[in-house]
Coordinates of C-alpha atoms and ligand atoms in Angstrom, one line a residue:
X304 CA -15.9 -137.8 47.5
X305 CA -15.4 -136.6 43.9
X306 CA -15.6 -138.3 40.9
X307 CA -15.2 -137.4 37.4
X308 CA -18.6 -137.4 36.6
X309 CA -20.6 -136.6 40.1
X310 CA -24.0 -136.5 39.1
X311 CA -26.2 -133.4 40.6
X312 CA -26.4 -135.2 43.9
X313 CA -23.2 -135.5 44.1
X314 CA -22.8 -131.8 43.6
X315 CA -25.0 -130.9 46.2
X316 CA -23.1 -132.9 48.8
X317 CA -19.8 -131.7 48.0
X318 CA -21.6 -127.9 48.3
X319 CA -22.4 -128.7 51.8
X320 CA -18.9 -130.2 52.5
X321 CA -17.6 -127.0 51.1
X322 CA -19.1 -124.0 51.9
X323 CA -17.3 -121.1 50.8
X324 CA -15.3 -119.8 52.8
X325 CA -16.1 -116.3 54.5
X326 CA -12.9 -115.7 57.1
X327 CA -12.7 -112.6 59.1
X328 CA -13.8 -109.6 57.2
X329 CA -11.7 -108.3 55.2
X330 CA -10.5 -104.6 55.6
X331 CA -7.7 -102.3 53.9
X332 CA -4.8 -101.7 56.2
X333 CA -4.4 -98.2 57.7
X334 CA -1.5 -95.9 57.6
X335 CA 0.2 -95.8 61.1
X336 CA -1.4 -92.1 61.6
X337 CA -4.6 -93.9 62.2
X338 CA -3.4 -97.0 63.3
X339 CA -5.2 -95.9 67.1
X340 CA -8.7 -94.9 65.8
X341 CA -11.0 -96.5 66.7
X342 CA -13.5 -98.6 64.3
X343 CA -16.8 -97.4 65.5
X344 CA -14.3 -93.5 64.4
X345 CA -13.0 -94.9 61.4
X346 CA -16.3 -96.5 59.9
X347 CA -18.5 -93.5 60.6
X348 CA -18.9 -91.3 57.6
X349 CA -19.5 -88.1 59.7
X350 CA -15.8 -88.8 61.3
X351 CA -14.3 -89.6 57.6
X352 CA -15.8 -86.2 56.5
X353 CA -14.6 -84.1 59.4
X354 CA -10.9 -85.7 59.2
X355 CA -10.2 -85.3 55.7
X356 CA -7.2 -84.1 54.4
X357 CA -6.2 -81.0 52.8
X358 CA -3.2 -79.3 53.2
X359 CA 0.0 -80.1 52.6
X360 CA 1.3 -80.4 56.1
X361 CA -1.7 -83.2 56.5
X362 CA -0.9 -84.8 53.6
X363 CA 3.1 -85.3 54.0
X364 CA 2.3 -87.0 57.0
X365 CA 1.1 -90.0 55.6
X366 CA 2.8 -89.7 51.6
X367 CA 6.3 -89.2 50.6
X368 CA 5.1 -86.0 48.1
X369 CA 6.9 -85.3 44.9
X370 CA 8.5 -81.7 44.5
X371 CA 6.0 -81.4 41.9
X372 CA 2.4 -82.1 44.0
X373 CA 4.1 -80.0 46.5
X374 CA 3.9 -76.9 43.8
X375 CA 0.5 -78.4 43.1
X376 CA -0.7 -78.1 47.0
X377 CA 1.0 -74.8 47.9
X378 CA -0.8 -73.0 44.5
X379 CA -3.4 -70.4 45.6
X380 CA -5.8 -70.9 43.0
X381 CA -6.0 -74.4 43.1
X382 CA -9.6 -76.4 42.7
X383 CA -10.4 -77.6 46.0
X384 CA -8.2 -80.6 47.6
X385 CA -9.9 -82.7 50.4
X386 CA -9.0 -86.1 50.8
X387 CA -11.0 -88.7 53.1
X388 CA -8.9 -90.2 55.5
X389 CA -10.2 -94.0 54.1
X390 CA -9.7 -92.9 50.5
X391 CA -5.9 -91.7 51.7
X392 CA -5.4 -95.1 53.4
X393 CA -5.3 -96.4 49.8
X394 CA -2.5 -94.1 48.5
X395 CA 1.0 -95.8 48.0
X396 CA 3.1 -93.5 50.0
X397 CA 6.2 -94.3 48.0
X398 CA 4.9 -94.3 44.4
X399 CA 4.6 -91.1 42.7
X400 CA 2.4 -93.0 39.7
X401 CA -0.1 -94.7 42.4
X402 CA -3.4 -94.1 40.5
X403 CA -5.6 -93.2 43.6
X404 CA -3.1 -90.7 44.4
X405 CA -3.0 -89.0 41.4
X406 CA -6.7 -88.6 41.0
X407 CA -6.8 -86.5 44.0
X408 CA -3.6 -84.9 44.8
X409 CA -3.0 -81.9 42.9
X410 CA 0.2 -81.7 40.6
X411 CA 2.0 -78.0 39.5
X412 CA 1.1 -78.8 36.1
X413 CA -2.8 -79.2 36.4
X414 CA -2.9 -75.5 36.2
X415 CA -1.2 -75.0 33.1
X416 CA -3.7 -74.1 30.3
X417 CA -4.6 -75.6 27.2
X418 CA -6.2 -75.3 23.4
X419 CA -10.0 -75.7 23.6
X420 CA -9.9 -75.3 27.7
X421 CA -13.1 -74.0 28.8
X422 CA -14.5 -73.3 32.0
X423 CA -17.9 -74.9 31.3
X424 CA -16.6 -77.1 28.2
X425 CA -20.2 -78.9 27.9
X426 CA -21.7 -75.5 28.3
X427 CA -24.2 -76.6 31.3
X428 CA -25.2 -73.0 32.9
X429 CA -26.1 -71.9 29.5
X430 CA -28.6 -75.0 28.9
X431 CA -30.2 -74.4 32.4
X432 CA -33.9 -73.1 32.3
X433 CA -32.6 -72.8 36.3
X434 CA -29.9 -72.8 38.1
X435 CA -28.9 -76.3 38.4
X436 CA -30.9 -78.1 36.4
X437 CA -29.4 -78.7 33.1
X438 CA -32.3 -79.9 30.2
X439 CA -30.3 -81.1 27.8
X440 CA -32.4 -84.2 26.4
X441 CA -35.5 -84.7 25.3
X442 CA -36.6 -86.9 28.6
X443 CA -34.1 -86.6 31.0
X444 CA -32.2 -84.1 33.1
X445 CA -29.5 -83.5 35.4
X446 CA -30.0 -82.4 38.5
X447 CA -27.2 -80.6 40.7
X448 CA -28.3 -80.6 44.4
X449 CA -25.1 -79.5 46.1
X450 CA -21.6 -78.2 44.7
X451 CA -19.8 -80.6 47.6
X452 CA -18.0 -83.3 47.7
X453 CA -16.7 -86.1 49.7
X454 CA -13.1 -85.9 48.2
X455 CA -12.5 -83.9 45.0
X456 CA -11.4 -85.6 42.1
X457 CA -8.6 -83.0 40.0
X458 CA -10.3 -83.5 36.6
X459 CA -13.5 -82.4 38.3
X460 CA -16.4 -81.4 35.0
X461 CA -17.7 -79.0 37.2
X462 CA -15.3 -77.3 39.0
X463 CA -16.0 -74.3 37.9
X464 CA -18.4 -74.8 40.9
X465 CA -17.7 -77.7 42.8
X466 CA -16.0 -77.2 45.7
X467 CA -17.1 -73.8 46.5
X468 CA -19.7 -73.8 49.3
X469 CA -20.8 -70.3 48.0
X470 CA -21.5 -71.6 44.8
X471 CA -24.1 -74.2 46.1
X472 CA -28.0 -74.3 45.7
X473 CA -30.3 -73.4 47.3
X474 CA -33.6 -74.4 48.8
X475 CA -34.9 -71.3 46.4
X476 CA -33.0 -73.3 43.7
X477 CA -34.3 -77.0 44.5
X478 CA -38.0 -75.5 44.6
X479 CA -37.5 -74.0 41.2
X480 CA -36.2 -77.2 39.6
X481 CA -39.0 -79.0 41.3
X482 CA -41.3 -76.1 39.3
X483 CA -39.6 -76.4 36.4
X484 CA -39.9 -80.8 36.4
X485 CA -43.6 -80.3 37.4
X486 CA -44.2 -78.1 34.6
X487 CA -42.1 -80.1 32.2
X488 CA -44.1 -83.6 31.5
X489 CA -42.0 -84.2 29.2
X490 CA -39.1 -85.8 31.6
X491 CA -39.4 -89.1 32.7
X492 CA -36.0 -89.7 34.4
X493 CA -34.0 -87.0 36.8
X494 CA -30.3 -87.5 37.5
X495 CA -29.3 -86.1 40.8
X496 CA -25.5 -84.9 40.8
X497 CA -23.3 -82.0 42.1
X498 CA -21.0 -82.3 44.0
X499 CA -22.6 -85.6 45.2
X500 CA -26.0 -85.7 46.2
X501 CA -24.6 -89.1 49.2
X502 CA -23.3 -85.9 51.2
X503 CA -26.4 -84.4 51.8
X504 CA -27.7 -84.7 55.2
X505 CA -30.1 -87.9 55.2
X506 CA -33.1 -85.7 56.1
X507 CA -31.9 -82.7 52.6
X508 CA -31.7 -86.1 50.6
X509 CA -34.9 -88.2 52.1
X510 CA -36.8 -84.4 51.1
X511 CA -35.5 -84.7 47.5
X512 CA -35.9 -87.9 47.1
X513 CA -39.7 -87.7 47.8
X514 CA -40.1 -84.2 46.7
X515 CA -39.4 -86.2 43.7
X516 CA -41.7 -89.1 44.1
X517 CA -44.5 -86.6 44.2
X518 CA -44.1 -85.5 40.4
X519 CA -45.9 -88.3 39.0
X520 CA -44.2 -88.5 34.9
X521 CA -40.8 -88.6 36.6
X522 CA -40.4 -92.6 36.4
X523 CA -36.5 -92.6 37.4
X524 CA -34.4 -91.7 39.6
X525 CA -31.0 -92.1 39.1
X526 CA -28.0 -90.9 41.2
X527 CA -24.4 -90.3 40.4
X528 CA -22.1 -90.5 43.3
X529 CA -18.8 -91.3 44.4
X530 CA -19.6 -91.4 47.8
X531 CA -19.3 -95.1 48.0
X532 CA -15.9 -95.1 46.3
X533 CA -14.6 -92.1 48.5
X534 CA -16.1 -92.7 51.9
X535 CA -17.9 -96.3 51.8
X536 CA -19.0 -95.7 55.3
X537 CA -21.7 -93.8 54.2
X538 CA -23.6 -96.4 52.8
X539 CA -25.3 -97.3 55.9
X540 CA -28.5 -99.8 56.4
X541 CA -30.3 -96.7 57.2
X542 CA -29.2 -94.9 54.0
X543 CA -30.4 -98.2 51.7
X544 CA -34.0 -98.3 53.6
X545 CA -34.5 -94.5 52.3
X546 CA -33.4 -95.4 49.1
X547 CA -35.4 -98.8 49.0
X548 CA -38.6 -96.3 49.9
X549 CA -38.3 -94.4 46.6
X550 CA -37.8 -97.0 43.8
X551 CA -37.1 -97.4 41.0
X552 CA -33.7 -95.2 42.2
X553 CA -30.5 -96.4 40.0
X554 CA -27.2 -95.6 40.4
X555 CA -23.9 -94.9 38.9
X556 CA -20.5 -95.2 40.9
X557 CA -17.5 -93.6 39.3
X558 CA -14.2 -95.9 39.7
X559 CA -11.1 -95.6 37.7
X560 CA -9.1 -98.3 38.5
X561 CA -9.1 -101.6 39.9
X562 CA -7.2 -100.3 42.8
X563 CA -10.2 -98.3 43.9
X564 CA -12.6 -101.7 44.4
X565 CA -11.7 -103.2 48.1
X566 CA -13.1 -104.6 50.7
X567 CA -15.0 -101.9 51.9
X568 CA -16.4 -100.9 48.5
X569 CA -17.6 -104.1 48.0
X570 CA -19.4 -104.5 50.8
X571 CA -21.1 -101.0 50.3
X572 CA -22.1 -102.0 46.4
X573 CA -23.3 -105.3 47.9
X574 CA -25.6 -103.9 50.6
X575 CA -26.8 -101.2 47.3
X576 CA -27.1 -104.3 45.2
X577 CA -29.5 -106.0 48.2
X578 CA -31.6 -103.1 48.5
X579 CA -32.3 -103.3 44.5
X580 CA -30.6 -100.5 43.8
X581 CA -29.2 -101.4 39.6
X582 CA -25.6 -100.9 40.2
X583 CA -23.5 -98.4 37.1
X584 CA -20.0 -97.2 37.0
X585 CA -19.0 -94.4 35.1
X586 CA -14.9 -93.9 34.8
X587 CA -13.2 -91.3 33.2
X588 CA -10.4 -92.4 30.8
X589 CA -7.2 -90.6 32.7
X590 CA -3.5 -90.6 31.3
X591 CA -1.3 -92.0 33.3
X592 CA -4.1 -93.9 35.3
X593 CA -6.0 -95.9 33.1
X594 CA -5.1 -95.4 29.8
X595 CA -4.5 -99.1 29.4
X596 CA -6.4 -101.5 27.8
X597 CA -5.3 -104.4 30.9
X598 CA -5.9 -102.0 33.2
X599 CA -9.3 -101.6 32.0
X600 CA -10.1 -105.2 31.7
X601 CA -9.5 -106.1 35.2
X602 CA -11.5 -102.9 36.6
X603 CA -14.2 -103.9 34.4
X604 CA -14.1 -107.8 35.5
X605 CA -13.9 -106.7 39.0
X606 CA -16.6 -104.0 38.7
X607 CA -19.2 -107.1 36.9
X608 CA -17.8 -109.0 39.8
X609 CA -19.6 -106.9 42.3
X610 CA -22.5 -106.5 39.8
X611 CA -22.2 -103.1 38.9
X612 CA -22.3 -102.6 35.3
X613 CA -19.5 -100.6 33.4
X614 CA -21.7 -97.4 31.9
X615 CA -19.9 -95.0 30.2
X616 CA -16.0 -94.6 29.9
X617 CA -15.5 -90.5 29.0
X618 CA -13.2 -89.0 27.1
X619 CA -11.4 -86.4 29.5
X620 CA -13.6 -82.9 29.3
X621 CA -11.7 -79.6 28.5
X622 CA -12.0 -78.1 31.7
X623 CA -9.2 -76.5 33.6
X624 CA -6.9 -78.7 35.4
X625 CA -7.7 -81.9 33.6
X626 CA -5.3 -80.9 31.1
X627 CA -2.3 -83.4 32.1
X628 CA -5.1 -86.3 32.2
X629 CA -6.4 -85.7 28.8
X630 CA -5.6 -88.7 26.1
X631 CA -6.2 -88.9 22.6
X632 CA -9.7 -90.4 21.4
X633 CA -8.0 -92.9 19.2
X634 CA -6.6 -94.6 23.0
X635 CA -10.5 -94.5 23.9
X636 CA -11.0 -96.4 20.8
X637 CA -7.9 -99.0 21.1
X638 CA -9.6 -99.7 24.6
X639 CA -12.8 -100.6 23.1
X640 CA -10.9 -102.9 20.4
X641 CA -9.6 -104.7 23.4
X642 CA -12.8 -105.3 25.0
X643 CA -15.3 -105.5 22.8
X644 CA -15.3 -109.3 21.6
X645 CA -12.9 -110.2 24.1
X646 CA -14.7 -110.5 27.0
X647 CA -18.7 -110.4 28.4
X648 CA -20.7 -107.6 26.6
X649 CA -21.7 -106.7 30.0
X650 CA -18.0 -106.0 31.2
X651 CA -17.8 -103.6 28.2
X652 CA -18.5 -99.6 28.9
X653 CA -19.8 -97.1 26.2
X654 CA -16.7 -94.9 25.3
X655 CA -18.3 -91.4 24.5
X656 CA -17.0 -87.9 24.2
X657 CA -19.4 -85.1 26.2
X658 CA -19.1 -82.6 23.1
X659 CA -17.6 -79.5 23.8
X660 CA -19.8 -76.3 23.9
X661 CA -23.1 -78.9 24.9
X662 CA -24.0 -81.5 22.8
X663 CA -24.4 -83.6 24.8
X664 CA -22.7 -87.4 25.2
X665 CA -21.2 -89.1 21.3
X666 CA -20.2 -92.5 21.5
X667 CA -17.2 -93.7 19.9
X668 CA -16.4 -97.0 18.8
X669 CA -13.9 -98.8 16.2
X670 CA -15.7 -99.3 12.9
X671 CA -16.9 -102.9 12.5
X672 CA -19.5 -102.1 9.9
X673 CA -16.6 -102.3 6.7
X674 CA -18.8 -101.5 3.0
X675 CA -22.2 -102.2 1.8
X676 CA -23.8 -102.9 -1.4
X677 CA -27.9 -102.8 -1.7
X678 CA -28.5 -106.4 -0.2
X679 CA -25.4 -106.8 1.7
X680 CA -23.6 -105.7 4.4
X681 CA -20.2 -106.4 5.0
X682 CA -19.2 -107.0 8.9
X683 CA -15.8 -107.7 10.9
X684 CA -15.7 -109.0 14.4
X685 CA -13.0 -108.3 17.0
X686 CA -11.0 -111.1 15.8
X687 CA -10.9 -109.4 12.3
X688 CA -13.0 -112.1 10.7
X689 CA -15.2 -110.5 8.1
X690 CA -18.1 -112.0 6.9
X691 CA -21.3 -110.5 4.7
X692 CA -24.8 -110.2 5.9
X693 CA -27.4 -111.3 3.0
X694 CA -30.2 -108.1 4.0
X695 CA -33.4 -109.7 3.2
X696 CA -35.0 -108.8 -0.3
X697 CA -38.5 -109.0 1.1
X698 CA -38.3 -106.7 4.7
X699 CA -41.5 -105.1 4.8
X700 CA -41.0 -101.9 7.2
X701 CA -44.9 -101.7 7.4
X702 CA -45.4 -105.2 8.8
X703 CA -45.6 -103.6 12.3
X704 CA -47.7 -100.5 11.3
X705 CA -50.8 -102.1 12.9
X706 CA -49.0 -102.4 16.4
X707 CA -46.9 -98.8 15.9
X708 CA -49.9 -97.3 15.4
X709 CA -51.1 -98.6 19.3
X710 CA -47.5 -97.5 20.5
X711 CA -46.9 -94.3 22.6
X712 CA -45.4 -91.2 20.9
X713 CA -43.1 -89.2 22.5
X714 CA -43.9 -85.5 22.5
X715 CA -40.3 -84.0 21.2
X716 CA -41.3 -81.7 18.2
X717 CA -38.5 -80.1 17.3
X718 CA -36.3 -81.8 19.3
X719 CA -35.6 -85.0 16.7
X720 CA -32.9 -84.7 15.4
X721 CA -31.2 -86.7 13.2
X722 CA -33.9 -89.1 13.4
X723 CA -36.0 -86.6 12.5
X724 CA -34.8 -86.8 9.2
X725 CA -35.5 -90.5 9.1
X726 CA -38.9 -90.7 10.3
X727 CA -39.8 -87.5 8.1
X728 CA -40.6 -84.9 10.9
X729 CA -37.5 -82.5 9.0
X730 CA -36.1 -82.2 5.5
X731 CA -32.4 -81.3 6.8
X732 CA -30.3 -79.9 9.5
X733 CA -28.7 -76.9 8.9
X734 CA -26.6 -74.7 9.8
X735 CA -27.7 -71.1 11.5
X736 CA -28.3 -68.9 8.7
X737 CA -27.8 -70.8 6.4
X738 CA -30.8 -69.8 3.9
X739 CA -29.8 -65.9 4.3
X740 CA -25.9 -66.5 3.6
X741 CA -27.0 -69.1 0.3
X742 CA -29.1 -66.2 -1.1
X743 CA -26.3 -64.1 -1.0
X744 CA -27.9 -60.9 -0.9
X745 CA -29.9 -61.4 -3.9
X746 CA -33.0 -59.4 -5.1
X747 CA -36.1 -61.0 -6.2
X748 CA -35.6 -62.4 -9.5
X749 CA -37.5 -64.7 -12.1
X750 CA -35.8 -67.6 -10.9
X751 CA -35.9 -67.3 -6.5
X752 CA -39.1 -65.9 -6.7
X753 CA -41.3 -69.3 -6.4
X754 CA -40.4 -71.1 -3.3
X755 CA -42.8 -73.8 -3.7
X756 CA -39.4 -75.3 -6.4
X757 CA -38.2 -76.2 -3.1
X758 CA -41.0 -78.2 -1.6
X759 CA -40.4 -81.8 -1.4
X760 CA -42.7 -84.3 -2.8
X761 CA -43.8 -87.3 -0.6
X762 CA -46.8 -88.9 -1.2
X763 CA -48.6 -86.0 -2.5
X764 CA -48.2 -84.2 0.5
X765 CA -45.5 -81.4 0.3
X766 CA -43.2 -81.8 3.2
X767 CA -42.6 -79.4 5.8
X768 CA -40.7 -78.3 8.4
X769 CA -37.2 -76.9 7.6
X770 CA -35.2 -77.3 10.6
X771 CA -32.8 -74.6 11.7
X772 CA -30.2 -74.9 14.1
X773 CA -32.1 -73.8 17.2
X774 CA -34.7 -76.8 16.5
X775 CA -37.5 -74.3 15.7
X776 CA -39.5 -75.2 12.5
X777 CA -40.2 -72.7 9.9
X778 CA -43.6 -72.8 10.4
X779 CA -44.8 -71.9 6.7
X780 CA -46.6 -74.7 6.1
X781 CA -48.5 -77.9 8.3
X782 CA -47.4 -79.6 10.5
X783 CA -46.5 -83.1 8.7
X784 CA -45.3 -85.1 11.5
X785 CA -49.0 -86.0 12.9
X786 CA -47.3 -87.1 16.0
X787 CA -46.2 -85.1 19.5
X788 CA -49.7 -83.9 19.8
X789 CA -52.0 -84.3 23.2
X790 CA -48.5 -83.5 24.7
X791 CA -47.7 -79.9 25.6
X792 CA -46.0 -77.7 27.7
X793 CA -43.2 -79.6 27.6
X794 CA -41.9 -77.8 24.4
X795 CA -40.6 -74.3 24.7
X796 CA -37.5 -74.6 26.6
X797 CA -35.1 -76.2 24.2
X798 CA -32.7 -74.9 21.6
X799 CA -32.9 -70.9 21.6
X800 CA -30.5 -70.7 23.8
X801 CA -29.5 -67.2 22.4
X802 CA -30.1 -64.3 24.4
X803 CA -30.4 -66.0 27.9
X804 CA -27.2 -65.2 29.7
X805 CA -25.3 -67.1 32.7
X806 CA -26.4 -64.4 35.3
X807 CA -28.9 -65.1 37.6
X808 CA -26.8 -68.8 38.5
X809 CA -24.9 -67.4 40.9
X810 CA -27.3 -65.7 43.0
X811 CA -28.6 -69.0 44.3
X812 CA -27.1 -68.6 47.5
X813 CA -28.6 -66.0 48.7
X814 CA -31.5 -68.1 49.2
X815 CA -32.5 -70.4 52.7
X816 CA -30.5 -73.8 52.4
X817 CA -32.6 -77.1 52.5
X818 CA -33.7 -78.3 55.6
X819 CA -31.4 -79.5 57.7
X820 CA -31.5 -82.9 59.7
Ligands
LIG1314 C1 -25.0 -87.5 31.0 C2 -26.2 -86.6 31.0 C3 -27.5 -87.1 31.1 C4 -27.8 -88.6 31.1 O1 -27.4 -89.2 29.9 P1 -27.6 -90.7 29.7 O2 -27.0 -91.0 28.3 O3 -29.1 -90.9 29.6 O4 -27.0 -91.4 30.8 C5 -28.5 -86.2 31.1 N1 -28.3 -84.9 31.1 C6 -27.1 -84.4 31.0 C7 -26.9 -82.9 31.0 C8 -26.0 -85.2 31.0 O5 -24.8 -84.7 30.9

């Protein structure tokens, strides 16, 4: 019985009229080609991996192909196609702009070249101390344990390598990157990619998973996989009890359109979600797939819905074949004007841009901070109300000197950047020889010969530490900074990238491969 104001009692009863409904479970249809496979087949992620689809003869038996993805299967130097059956079962065969389909069947034009392409745009084999491991941050590194896939998406970062099985590492590799994370305190948190680490063999993943666990500074563990997206089978009970057994493991999806989120993926990010796995995605921002601010909305809502978090949105990376998917940055932007503000900050993804040549990710976001004065900051929301903030007169920054003092310091001399500059661990960024090309050849004279002119006062104490662009300090005078010491050995391997060449990465696979199951 319900009245307009039912009281808490009330409530309850109607919930146990009501339960909510749960109906037969829900499943996405299957093109007729598998109509006769049988579900024990079908939801086995062994079967999905040996029936995938690749060529174009397999392919135009379940999609009406355009004259133009024909060109793109029958190139010879294409990336790699492979298609699950389950992640084919979502293709519209009839519409040439179904955004599944165009993520993984190749088009004539992905091969055309473009300004800026780049093989390794964010310039990972050249910030690897070994093959595989890229060290890119201060604390945190990625981890590439296979170059395979479960399908392969045509934008691929990485296929300069993914796909190629004679491009993969090693168990030589994987005990050097364990080597190089034991000897590195420094890292606290190891991202396992590829390829995707969900198509190891349990036993290969259950090894690195521990082999991990044993390094005791690593906190995290986070993987990136598209596994449950591409083959949700895979995500068995057995899978999320090795998983549970290595906590605290986090992981990011990677879904591109609402499309992408049925039945089946739900149920896989549920069972994740159970075994306390946080739930991320990471999409890619693709033209002609999700360049759309609606479209983004309801695969954000939906992804929340299943409680994964929306991480990062990227900007499209200057690799080869990604060229046709690439957008501008200012569409990266309108999306995040037509999010931000508009719905739950949780629903809302960081839009960044992986800098080309390795700088790792930039976030990018519509300006809301408008003009300042000393005292007052001038703000707009999303609904383009502006409004000033009175800054307080009295802040004292030193109020929490007493506990700051207690706090941990992180070890990363060198390695601080622009808020280097701010806490006073560097005078200025600058470019590489920029000192030699200022002094413009000149001789000693009266005037350059006394570089103390160009010491900075602070406190009495002149500062030190001129940063250069491969993060070394100068060195000519103390160390000012007072912090990153008691740390050590973790320093060493970043910036001077100079002089260490690609070779040597590809030899990995000469080595043993990791265990098998
Ligand atoms: C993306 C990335 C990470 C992780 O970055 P977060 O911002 O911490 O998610 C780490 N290393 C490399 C090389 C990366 O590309």
């Amino acid at each position: 019985m319900k009245t307009p104001n039912p009281t808490i009692e009330e409530l309850q009863q109607q919930d146990e009229e009501e339960p909510p409904s749960r109906g037969s479970i829900a499943t996405t249809p299957r093109p007729t080609l598998w109509a006769d496979v049988p579900d024990e087949q079908w939801n086995d992620w062994r079967w999905q991996l040996a029936h995938r689809l690749n060529s174009l003869d397999e392919l135009a038996q379940i999609i009406n192909l355009t004259p133009e993805e024909i060109e793109g299967l029958q190139a010879d130097d294409k990336f790699r196609v492979d298609i699950t059956p389950y992640f084919a079962s979502l293709i519209d065969p009839n519409d040439p702009h179904c955004p599944v389909r165009r993520q993984v069947i190749p088009q004539g034009r992905e091969l055309k070249a473009f300004t800026g392409m780049m093989e390794d745009s964010l310039a990972e084999d050249k910030h690897s101390p070994v093959p595989g491991l890229v060290h890119r941050y201060p604390d945190r590194v990625l981890m590439l344990l296979t170059t395979q896939c479960a399908s392969y998406c045509r934008y691929c970062t990485r296929s300069r390598i993914v796909g190629n099985p004679a491009m993969t590492f090693s168990r030589v590799d994987f005990e050097a990157q364990l080597d190089y994370l034991r000897n590195t305190p420094q890292v606290r948190d190891v991202l396992l990619s590829g390829g995707d680490p969900l198509v190891l063999a349990p036993k290969q993943l259950e090894y690195v998973l521990s082999s991990l666990r044993a390094i005791e500074h690593i906190e995290i563990i986070r993987i990136g996989s598209r596994v449950p997206v591409f083959m949700p089978q895979r995500i068995t009970d057995d899978l999320c009890d090795v998983l549970k057994k290595y906590h605290p493991i986090w992981l990011n999806i990677h879904v591109n359109h609402p499309k992408e989120i049925t039945p089946e993926l739900s149920r896989a990010l549920e069972k994740l979600a159970f075994a306390g796995v946080p739930l991320g995605n990471q999409s890619v921002l693709l033209a002609g797939i999700n360049d759309s601010v609606d479209i983004q909305r309801e695969l954000v809502h939906k992804l929340v819905r299943n409680r994964v978090r929306p991480y990062y949105l990227y900007q499209c990376d200057m690799v080869k074949g990604a060229g046709h998917f690439r957008t501008t940055i200012a569409k990266g932007i309108e999306i995040i004007e037509g999010l931000r503000g508009h719905t739950s900050g949780y629903a809302v993804p960081t839009y960044v841009v992986d800098a080309p040549g390795g700088g790792g990710k930039i976030p990018v976001m519509p300006q809301y901070l408008i003009s300042q004065a000393p005292g007052k900051v001038v703000l707009r929301n999303y609904e383009g109300y502006i409004t000033v903030y009175d800054e307080p007169t009295d802040y004292d920054p030193h109020a929490i000197d007493a506990l700051q003092s207690q706090a941990v310091h992180r070890a990363e001399v060198g390695q601080g950047g622009v808020y280097g500059l701010l806490s006073g661990e560097a005078e200025s960024i600058k470019p590489e020889g920029f000192d030699t090309l200022h002094q413009r050849h000149a001789a000693q004279h009266r005037l350059n010969v006394d570089t103390a002119k160009w010491v900075r006062y602070k406190d009495g104490v002149p500062m030190p530490n001129i940063i250069n662009q491969n993060g070394h300090t100068n060195g000519n005078s103390q160390n000012g900074n007072g912090n990153g010491n008691g740390h050590h050995g973790a320093n060493g391997h970043n910036g001077a990238s100079n002089g260490h060449s690609t070779n040597g990465h590809e030899n990995g696979h000469n080595g043993k491969p990791l265990p098998k199951s």
